[in-house]
Tab-separated table of C-alpha atoms and ligand atoms in Angstrom:
chain	number	residue	atom	x	y	z
U	714	MET	CA	-174.523	103.208	-62.728
U	715	ILE	CA	-172.626	103.598	-66.445
U	716	ASP	CA	-169.400	102.354	-66.679
U	717	LYS	CA	-167.428	105.421	-68.664
U	718	GLU	CA	-164.138	103.298	-68.871
U	719	THR	CA	-164.998	101.037	-71.097
U	720	ARG	CA	-168.960	101.149	-71.506
U	721	ILE	CA	-169.770	103.250	-74.348
U	722	LYS	CA	-172.909	106.371	-73.826
U	723	ILE	CA	-174.305	106.907	-77.442
U	724	ALA	CA	-178.108	109.261	-77.552
U	725	ILE	CA	-180.158	109.119	-80.150
U	726	GLN	CA	-183.416	110.881	-81.087
U	727	LYS	CA	-186.402	108.851	-78.208
U	728	SER	CA	-189.483	109.638	-79.988
U	729	GLY	CA	-189.436	110.235	-82.989
U	730	ARG	CA	-188.364	110.452	-86.934
U	731	LEU	CA	-185.101	108.885	-86.262
U	732	THR	CA	-186.213	106.969	-83.278
U	733	ASP	CA	-186.720	103.848	-85.905
U	734	HIS	CA	-184.418	103.146	-87.670
U	735	SER	CA	-181.243	104.760	-85.375
U	736	LEU	CA	-182.245	101.151	-82.854
U	737	ASP	CA	-183.302	99.005	-86.370
U	738	LEU	CA	-179.478	100.403	-86.675
U	739	LEU	CA	-177.484	99.029	-83.663
U	740	GLN	CA	-179.459	95.969	-84.091
U	741	ARG	CA	-178.019	95.414	-87.186
U	742	CYS	CA	-174.510	95.984	-85.530
U	743	GLY	CA	-175.972	93.177	-83.439
U	744	LEU	CA	-176.465	95.414	-80.358
U	745	LYS	CA	-179.399	93.665	-77.894
U	746	TYR	CA	-180.876	95.686	-75.159
U	747	THR	CA	-183.396	96.172	-72.018
U	748	ARG	CA	-184.869	99.294	-71.593
U	749	ALA	CA	-184.594	100.573	-68.422
U	750	ARG	CA	-187.868	101.220	-66.392
U	751	ASP	CA	-188.120	105.117	-67.143
U	752	GLN	CA	-187.524	103.940	-71.033
U	753	LEU	CA	-184.609	106.500	-70.680
U	754	ILE	CA	-181.172	104.479	-71.040
U	755	CYS	CA	-181.650	101.085	-72.658
U	756	PHE	CA	-178.344	99.417	-71.500
U	757	GLY	CA	-176.752	96.655	-74.319
U	758	GLU	CA	-176.807	93.454	-72.854
U	759	ASN	CA	-173.633	91.768	-75.380
U	760	MET	CA	-172.198	94.759	-75.874
U	761	PRO	CA	-170.069	97.036	-73.409
U	762	LEU	CA	-172.865	100.189	-75.673
U	763	ASP	CA	-175.652	101.912	-73.829
U	764	ILE	CA	-178.108	103.796	-75.617
U	765	LEU	CA	-179.506	107.044	-74.266
U	766	LEU	CA	-183.495	108.428	-75.143
U	767	VAL	CA	-183.228	112.400	-75.514
U	768	ARG	CA	-184.917	115.127	-77.751
U	769	ASP	CA	-183.015	115.514	-80.502
U	770	ASP	CA	-182.303	119.372	-80.581
U	771	ASP	CA	-179.411	118.392	-76.969
U	772	ILE	CA	-177.817	115.284	-78.783
U	773	PRO	CA	-174.963	117.579	-80.329
U	774	ALA	CA	-174.644	119.166	-77.040
U	775	LEU	CA	-174.589	116.733	-75.170
U	776	VAL	CA	-172.094	114.725	-77.185
U	777	ARG	CA	-169.867	118.124	-77.140
U	778	ASP	CA	-170.226	118.180	-73.457
U	779	ASP	CA	-168.970	114.279	-72.968
U	780	VAL	CA	-171.610	113.474	-71.176
U	781	CYS	CA	-171.641	110.288	-74.641
U	782	ASP	CA	-169.460	109.841	-76.298
U	783	LEU	CA	-171.245	109.353	-79.825
U	784	GLY	CA	-174.524	110.564	-81.096
U	785	VAL	CA	-176.923	110.084	-83.618
U	786	VAL	CA	-179.108	113.155	-85.301
U	787	GLY	CA	-180.214	114.757	-88.633
U	788	LEU	CA	-177.462	117.307	-90.221
U	789	ASN	CA	-179.041	119.698	-89.641
U	790	ILE	CA	-179.502	120.625	-86.315
U	791	VAL	CA	-175.477	119.407	-86.421
U	792	GLU	CA	-174.900	122.709	-88.298
U	793	GLU	CA	-177.691	124.803	-86.569
U	794	ALA	CA	-175.576	123.641	-83.080
U	795	ARG	CA	-172.264	123.705	-84.885
U	796	LEU	CA	-172.905	127.175	-85.599
U	797	GLY	CA	-174.102	127.740	-82.110
U	798	PHE	CA	-171.438	126.783	-80.273
U	799	GLN	CA	-168.369	128.821	-82.379
U	800	ASP	CA	-169.625	131.377	-79.586
U	801	ASN	CA	-168.600	129.591	-77.411
U	802	GLY	CA	-164.507	129.647	-78.429
U	803	PRO	CA	-162.631	127.666	-80.812
U	804	GLY	CA	-162.049	124.371	-81.366
U	805	GLU	CA	-164.285	122.009	-83.659
U	806	PRO	CA	-167.329	121.062	-80.805
U	807	PHE	CA	-167.572	116.853	-81.418
U	808	SER	CA	-166.519	115.727	-85.300
U	809	ILE	CA	-168.815	113.915	-87.900
U	810	LEU	CA	-167.650	110.246	-88.139
U	811	GLN	CA	-169.752	108.773	-90.646
U	812	ARG	CA	-173.628	109.811	-92.894
U	813	LEU	CA	-175.958	106.883	-93.009
U	814	ASP	CA	-177.986	107.438	-95.356
U	815	TYR	CA	-181.729	107.773	-94.039
U	816	GLY	CA	-183.924	110.886	-92.803
U	817	HIS	CA	-182.536	112.121	-96.250
U	818	CYS	CA	-183.740	115.781	-95.988
U	819	ARG	CA	-183.105	119.229	-97.723
U	820	LEU	CA	-183.085	122.836	-96.047
U	821	CYS	CA	-184.466	124.750	-98.335
U	822	PHE	CA	-186.649	128.380	-98.956
U	823	GLY	CA	-189.153	128.628	-99.074
U	824	TYR	CA	-191.630	131.629	-101.096
U	825	PRO	CA	-194.770	132.257	-100.331
U	826	GLU	CA	-196.714	131.540	-104.854
U	827	ASP	CA	-197.905	135.319	-105.677
U	828	GLY	CA	-195.474	136.904	-103.434
U	829	PRO	CA	-192.844	140.131	-104.807
U	830	VAL	CA	-189.926	137.621	-103.906
U	831	GLN	CA	-189.179	134.624	-105.366
U	832	THR	CA	-185.279	134.926	-104.788
U	833	VAL	CA	-182.600	133.886	-102.025
U	834	ALA	CA	-181.909	137.727	-103.370
U	835	GLU	CA	-184.918	139.700	-103.157
U	836	LEU	CA	-184.485	139.013	-99.356
U	837	ALA	CA	-182.111	141.715	-99.470
U	838	GLY	CA	-184.401	143.904	-96.779
U	839	GLN	CA	-186.975	141.103	-95.921
U	840	ARG	CA	-188.082	138.781	-93.631
U	841	VAL	CA	-186.899	134.786	-93.252
U	842	ALA	CA	-188.571	133.263	-90.936
U	843	THR	CA	-186.693	129.389	-89.470
U	844	SER	CA	-186.071	127.196	-86.777
U	845	TYR	CA	-182.077	127.339	-87.799
U	846	PRO	CA	-181.159	130.637	-87.347
U	847	ASN	CA	-177.870	130.341	-87.554
U	848	VAL	CA	-177.427	128.315	-90.062
U	849	VAL	CA	-180.237	130.634	-92.816
U	850	ALA	CA	-177.821	134.052	-90.869
U	851	ASP	CA	-174.309	131.969	-91.963
U	852	TYR	CA	-175.880	131.885	-95.754
U	853	LEU	CA	-176.767	135.148	-96.102
U	854	ARG	CA	-173.889	136.640	-94.809
U	855	ARG	CA	-172.094	133.906	-97.454
U	856	GLU	CA	-174.353	134.745	-99.627
U	857	GLY	CA	-173.800	138.687	-98.440
U	858	ILE	CA	-177.735	139.504	-98.467
U	859	ALA	CA	-178.925	141.613	-95.391
U	860	ALA	CA	-182.417	140.257	-94.859
U	861	ASP	CA	-184.108	139.446	-90.999
U	862	VAL	CA	-183.803	136.050	-89.688
U	863	VAL	CA	-187.597	135.461	-87.398
U	864	GLU	CA	-187.287	132.649	-85.426
U	865	PHE	CA	-189.181	129.776	-85.214
U	866	SER	CA	-189.950	127.261	-82.765
U	867	GLY	CA	-192.167	125.122	-85.020
U	868	ALA	CA	-194.941	125.225	-87.749
U	869	VAL	CA	-192.923	127.369	-89.079
U	870	GLU	CA	-194.240	127.597	-92.968
U	871	ILE	CA	-197.591	128.947	-92.261
U	872	ALA	CA	-194.875	132.299	-91.160
U	873	PRO	CA	-196.154	134.465	-94.319
U	874	SER	CA	-199.487	133.739	-94.075
U	875	LEU	CA	-200.208	135.338	-90.343
U	876	GLY	CA	-197.262	138.312	-91.895
U	877	ARG	CA	-194.746	137.072	-89.986
U	878	ALA	CA	-192.442	136.810	-92.617
U	879	ASP	CA	-191.948	137.689	-96.758
U	880	ALA	CA	-190.747	134.070	-97.569
U	881	ILE	CA	-189.260	130.922	-94.317
U	882	CYS	CA	-186.570	128.264	-94.493
U	883	ASP	CA	-187.548	125.139	-93.287
U	884	LEU	CA	-186.558	120.923	-93.727
U	885	VAL	CA	-187.980	119.099	-96.852
U	886	SER	CA	-188.574	115.620	-97.458
U	887	THR	CA	-191.399	115.524	-100.542
U	888	GLY	CA	-192.554	118.536	-100.288
U	889	THR	CA	-196.558	118.716	-99.047
U	890	THR	CA	-196.136	121.132	-96.793
U	891	MET	CA	-194.709	123.633	-98.503
U	892	LYS	CA	-197.751	123.411	-101.199
U	893	ALA	CA	-200.375	122.795	-99.336
U	894	HIS	CA	-199.464	125.655	-97.624
U	895	LYS	CA	-198.938	127.574	-101.284
U	896	LEU	CA	-194.837	128.375	-101.184
U	897	ARG	CA	-192.886	127.840	-103.455
U	898	GLU	CA	-189.301	125.705	-103.152
U	899	GLY	CA	-186.574	127.478	-104.079
U	900	GLU	CA	-182.760	127.038	-103.189
U	901	THR	CA	-181.579	124.533	-100.906
U	902	ILE	CA	-178.966	125.888	-98.707
U	903	LEU	CA	-177.713	121.820	-96.545
U	904	ASP	CA	-178.742	118.488	-97.319
U	905	SER	CA	-178.602	116.707	-94.714
U	906	GLU	CA	-179.295	113.274	-93.405
U	907	ALA	CA	-178.749	111.363	-89.906
U	908	VAL	CA	-174.975	111.069	-88.506
U	909	ILE	CA	-172.889	109.702	-86.184
U	910	LEU	CA	-170.987	112.527	-83.428
U	911	ARG	CA	-168.107	112.186	-81.775
U	912	THR	CA	-167.197	112.918	-78.686
U	913	PRO	CA	-164.113	115.656	-78.866
U	914	VAL	CA	-162.890	114.323	-76.412
U	915	ASP	CA	-159.438	111.184	-75.821
U	916	ILE	CA	-161.559	108.010	-76.131
U	917	PRO	CA	-158.955	105.566	-73.414
U	918	PRO	CA	-158.332	102.671	-76.084
U	919	ALA	CA	-160.722	99.343	-75.145
U	920	LYS	CA	-164.069	101.890	-75.445
U	921	GLN	CA	-161.960	102.851	-78.920
U	922	GLU	CA	-161.784	99.336	-80.427
U	923	TRP	CA	-165.214	99.299	-79.310
U	924	ILE	CA	-166.013	102.477	-81.390
U	925	ASP	CA	-164.059	101.435	-84.086
U	926	ARG	CA	-166.377	97.491	-84.910
U	927	LEU	CA	-169.097	99.455	-84.549
U	928	LEU	CA	-168.480	101.979	-87.262
U	929	GLN	CA	-167.026	98.894	-89.384
U	930	ARG	CA	-170.453	96.694	-88.540
U	931	ILE	CA	-172.168	99.523	-89.169
U	932	GLU	CA	-170.486	100.140	-92.558
U	933	GLY	CA	-170.853	96.177	-93.110
U	934	VAL	CA	-175.266	97.168	-92.951
U	935	MET	CA	-175.418	100.474	-95.248
U	936	GLN	CA	-173.341	98.152	-97.861
U	937	VAL	CA	-175.781	95.068	-97.588
U	938	ARG	CA	-178.981	97.744	-97.551
U	939	GLU	CA	-179.616	96.714	-101.141
U	940	SER	CA	-176.989	94.611	-101.622
U	941	LYS	CA	-178.317	91.439	-103.596
U	942	TYR	CA	-176.982	88.345	-103.924
U	943	ILE	CA	-177.512	86.722	-108.345
U	944	MET	CA	-176.573	83.602	-109.685
U	945	MET	CA	-177.843	82.622	-112.994
U	946	HIS	CA	-176.636	80.056	-115.715
U	947	ALA	CA	-175.283	82.715	-118.666
U	948	PRO	CA	-173.313	81.652	-122.114
U	949	LYS	CA	-168.789	81.255	-121.850
U	950	SER	CA	-169.486	85.026	-124.338
U	951	ALA	CA	-171.805	86.956	-122.203
U	952	LEU	CA	-169.292	87.349	-119.500
U	953	GLY	CA	-168.380	90.870	-120.193
U	954	GLN	CA	-172.173	91.836	-120.729
U	955	ILE	CA	-173.303	90.537	-117.307
U	956	SER	CA	-170.838	92.872	-115.571
U	957	GLU	CA	-172.060	95.356	-117.240
U	958	LEU	CA	-175.313	94.957	-116.926
U	959	LEU	CA	-175.255	94.711	-113.489
U	960	PRO	CA	-174.437	98.046	-111.242
U	961	GLY	CA	-171.608	98.111	-108.631
U	962	SER	CA	-171.002	93.897	-108.531
U	963	GLU	CA	-168.143	92.764	-108.361
U	964	ALA	CA	-165.900	89.910	-110.136
U	965	PRO	CA	-167.601	87.836	-110.489
U	966	THR	CA	-167.549	84.210	-109.952
U	967	VAL	CA	-167.086	81.479	-113.234
U	968	LEU	CA	-168.507	77.896	-112.287
U	969	PRO	CA	-167.548	75.138	-114.837
U	970	LEU	CA	-171.709	73.369	-115.194
U	971	GLU	CA	-171.438	69.691	-115.748
U	972	GLY	CA	-171.493	68.435	-120.010
U	973	ARG	CA	-171.798	72.431	-121.074
U	974	ASP	CA	-168.316	74.070	-122.779
U	975	ASP	CA	-170.724	76.240	-123.563
U	976	LYS	CA	-172.147	77.751	-120.169
U	977	VAL	CA	-170.786	78.405	-117.142
U	978	ALA	CA	-172.937	79.484	-113.181
U	979	VAL	CA	-172.365	83.330	-112.583
U	980	HIS	CA	-172.755	84.535	-108.990
U	981	VAL	CA	-172.021	88.416	-108.355
U	982	VAL	CA	-172.728	90.507	-105.536
U	983	CYS	CA	-174.477	93.126	-107.024
U	984	ARG	CA	-174.595	96.251	-104.393
U	985	GLU	CA	-176.959	99.040	-105.977
U	986	THR	CA	-180.538	97.374	-106.340
U	987	VAL	CA	-181.187	96.009	-109.100
U	988	PHE	CA	-184.107	96.010	-111.385
U	989	TRP	CA	-186.496	93.811	-113.045
U	990	GLU	CA	-184.897	95.627	-116.253
U	991	THR	CA	-182.481	93.896	-115.170
U	992	LEU	CA	-183.435	90.515	-115.288
U	993	GLU	CA	-185.219	90.629	-118.496
U	994	ASN	CA	-182.051	92.296	-120.085
U	995	LEU	CA	-179.395	89.931	-119.029
U	996	LYS	CA	-182.563	86.957	-119.665
U	997	SER	CA	-182.058	88.692	-123.513
U	998	ILE	CA	-178.573	87.828	-122.984
U	999	GLY	CA	-179.010	83.963	-122.907
U	1000	ALA	CA	-178.934	84.041	-119.259
U	1001	SER	CA	-180.868	81.759	-117.410
U	1002	SER	CA	-182.577	80.038	-114.065
U	1003	VAL	CA	-181.898	83.563	-112.394
U	1004	LEU	CA	-182.019	84.505	-109.032
U	1005	VAL	CA	-181.880	87.249	-106.786
U	1006	VAL	CA	-181.146	86.898	-103.322
U	1007	PRO	CA	-180.370	89.379	-100.002
U	1008	VAL	CA	-177.676	90.211	-98.024
U	1009	GLU	CA	-177.395	89.633	-94.772
U	1010	LYS	CA	-173.978	90.408	-93.950
U	1011	MET	CA	-171.279	91.884	-95.306
U	1012	LEU	CA	-167.612	91.826	-93.949
U	1013	ALA	CA	-165.659	93.890	-97.015
J	676	LIG	O1	-189.255	115.654	-80.274
J	676	LIG	P1	-187.572	115.774	-81.129
J	676	LIG	O2	-187.194	117.179	-80.741
J	676	LIG	O3	-186.572	114.597	-80.734
J	676	LIG	O4	-188.733	116.003	-82.966
J	676	LIG	P2	-188.368	116.769	-83.758
J	676	LIG	O5	-189.616	117.041	-83.752
J	676	LIG	O6	-187.394	117.759	-83.726
J	676	LIG	O7	-187.883	115.402	-85.260
J	676	LIG	P3	-188.561	114.593	-85.769
J	676	LIG	O8	-188.824	114.347	-85.594
J	676	LIG	O9	-189.662	115.676	-87.019
J	676	LIG	O10	-187.140	114.426	-87.273
J	676	LIG	C1	-185.492	114.327	-86.498
J	676	LIG	C2	-184.670	114.611	-87.750
J	676	LIG	O11	-185.556	114.065	-89.417
J	676	LIG	C3	-185.173	115.611	-87.951
J	676	LIG	O12	-184.435	117.126	-87.159
J	676	LIG	C4	-184.026	116.218	-89.559
J	676	LIG	O13	-183.149	116.212	-90.098
J	676	LIG	C5	-185.410	114.922	-89.816
J	676	LIG	N1	-186.217	114.757	-91.393
J	676	LIG	C6	-185.572	114.479	-92.059
J	676	LIG	C7	-187.428	115.713	-91.173
J	676	LIG	C8	-188.031	115.485	-92.361
J	676	LIG	N2	-187.339	114.744	-93.140
J	676	LIG	C9	-189.636	116.511	-92.657
J	676	LIG	N3	-189.207	115.987	-93.359
J	676	LIG	N4	-187.931	116.932	-90.031
J	676	LIG	C10	-188.705	117.476	-90.344
J	676	LIG	N5	-189.416	117.506	-91.742
J	676	LIG	C11	-190.337	117.730	-91.544
J	676	LIG	C12	-190.252	120.034	-91.824
J	676	LIG	O14	-189.703	120.209	-90.869
J	676	LIG	C13	-191.937	119.398	-92.630
J	676	LIG	O15	-193.194	120.273	-91.052
J	676	LIG	O16	-191.686	117.428	-92.359
J	676	LIG	C14	-192.018	118.722	-93.634
J	676	LIG	C15	-192.018	119.116	-94.568
J	676	LIG	O17	-192.735	117.494	-94.383
J	676	LIG	P4	-192.514	117.335	-96.656
J	676	LIG	O18	-192.417	115.474	-96.567
J	676	LIG	O19	-193.893	117.429	-96.825
J	676	LIG	O20	-191.850	118.275	-97.760
J	677	LIG	ZN1	-186.036	118.667	-82.156
C-alpha cells in the first residue's frame, strides 16, 4: 500500500520515447528507487516519491482523477486530452507545472506531394487523418475551415495512399517519415515537448513541500544541462569582450594572478553551449589556459 497522504505518486511513460529521459531526470534530482516485481511501480528509497509506469495516453486521466499527483507526458497528449475532457464540464482537469525540454516534436499537416491540397485553406470539404482529432478539429474550427477529421490510431502517414484521406496531421521530429511517404510538411499547429502535469486537487502540505523541492531540483537539472564552468587567464583590458563572447554568462569572478599586473584569472558559469569557435575567439583576444568543465549541480 502506498501512503497517499505523504507519498507523491508520479506517472511516467512505461516504455517509449519519453521513458529513459523521464527516469534519468528523476535520478538526476537525487531519487533512488527499486522497481516492483510487476515492473509497474518504482518505489522511491530516499524520497517520499513513487513512480507509476503506464502508457502515455493514460497519464492525463490518471492526474485528472487524482490517482497520481503528477504526470510526465508530451504536450500533444495533454492538449488532446484537455479538449476531450471539456465535455465533462468546466474547470481545468490538471495544470502544467513545467516544460521539460525533451521529447520535442511538432504536430504538422502533411500533404501528398502531387495532390491538389497543399495548404490548410484548401482542406475545406476534404478529409484529414490524425491521431489527434480534438486538437485538429479545434484548430480547423478556429481557422473557420470545414473539413472531415478522420481518426487513425497509428500509421497515419499511410492514410492518403490508402485513399482514406486527402491530408494528414501528425507528429514530426526529423521529417523523415513524412518524406518517406511522399508527404510535404505543412503548417505546424502545436509545438510539443514533455511537461509535468499536476492534479487539480489540493495537496497536503508535507507532500506539497516535496513537490516544490522536486520542481526546484528539476529546474537545477535543466539549467546545468548545457552549462559549463570556464576558467582562463586573460588581459584585464579584454574583460568586456569576454563577457560578450560567452552567451548566457553571469558576472565573471576575476582573480589576481601572482606577479602579473596586466593579466587576471577569469571564472565564468556559461549557461549555453560553448563551441570551439568561442574558445578560438577567446584566444584571439588574448585569453590563455582556457579550461571548460561541465557543471553537475546548480542551485540558483
Ligand atoms: O505505448 P505508449 O502509448 O506509451 O507510446 P506511444 O507509442 O504512443 O508514444 P511514443 O513513445 O512513440 O512517443 C511518446 C511521445 O514522444 C509522444 O507523445 C511525443 O510527445 C514525443 N515524440 C517526440 C514523438 C516524436 N518525437 C515522434 N517523432 N512521438 C512520435 N513520433 C513519431 C510520429 O508519430 C511519426 O510516426 O515519429 C514519426 C515521425 O518522426 P520523424 O523523425 O520521421 O519526423
Ligand atoms: Zn501512446
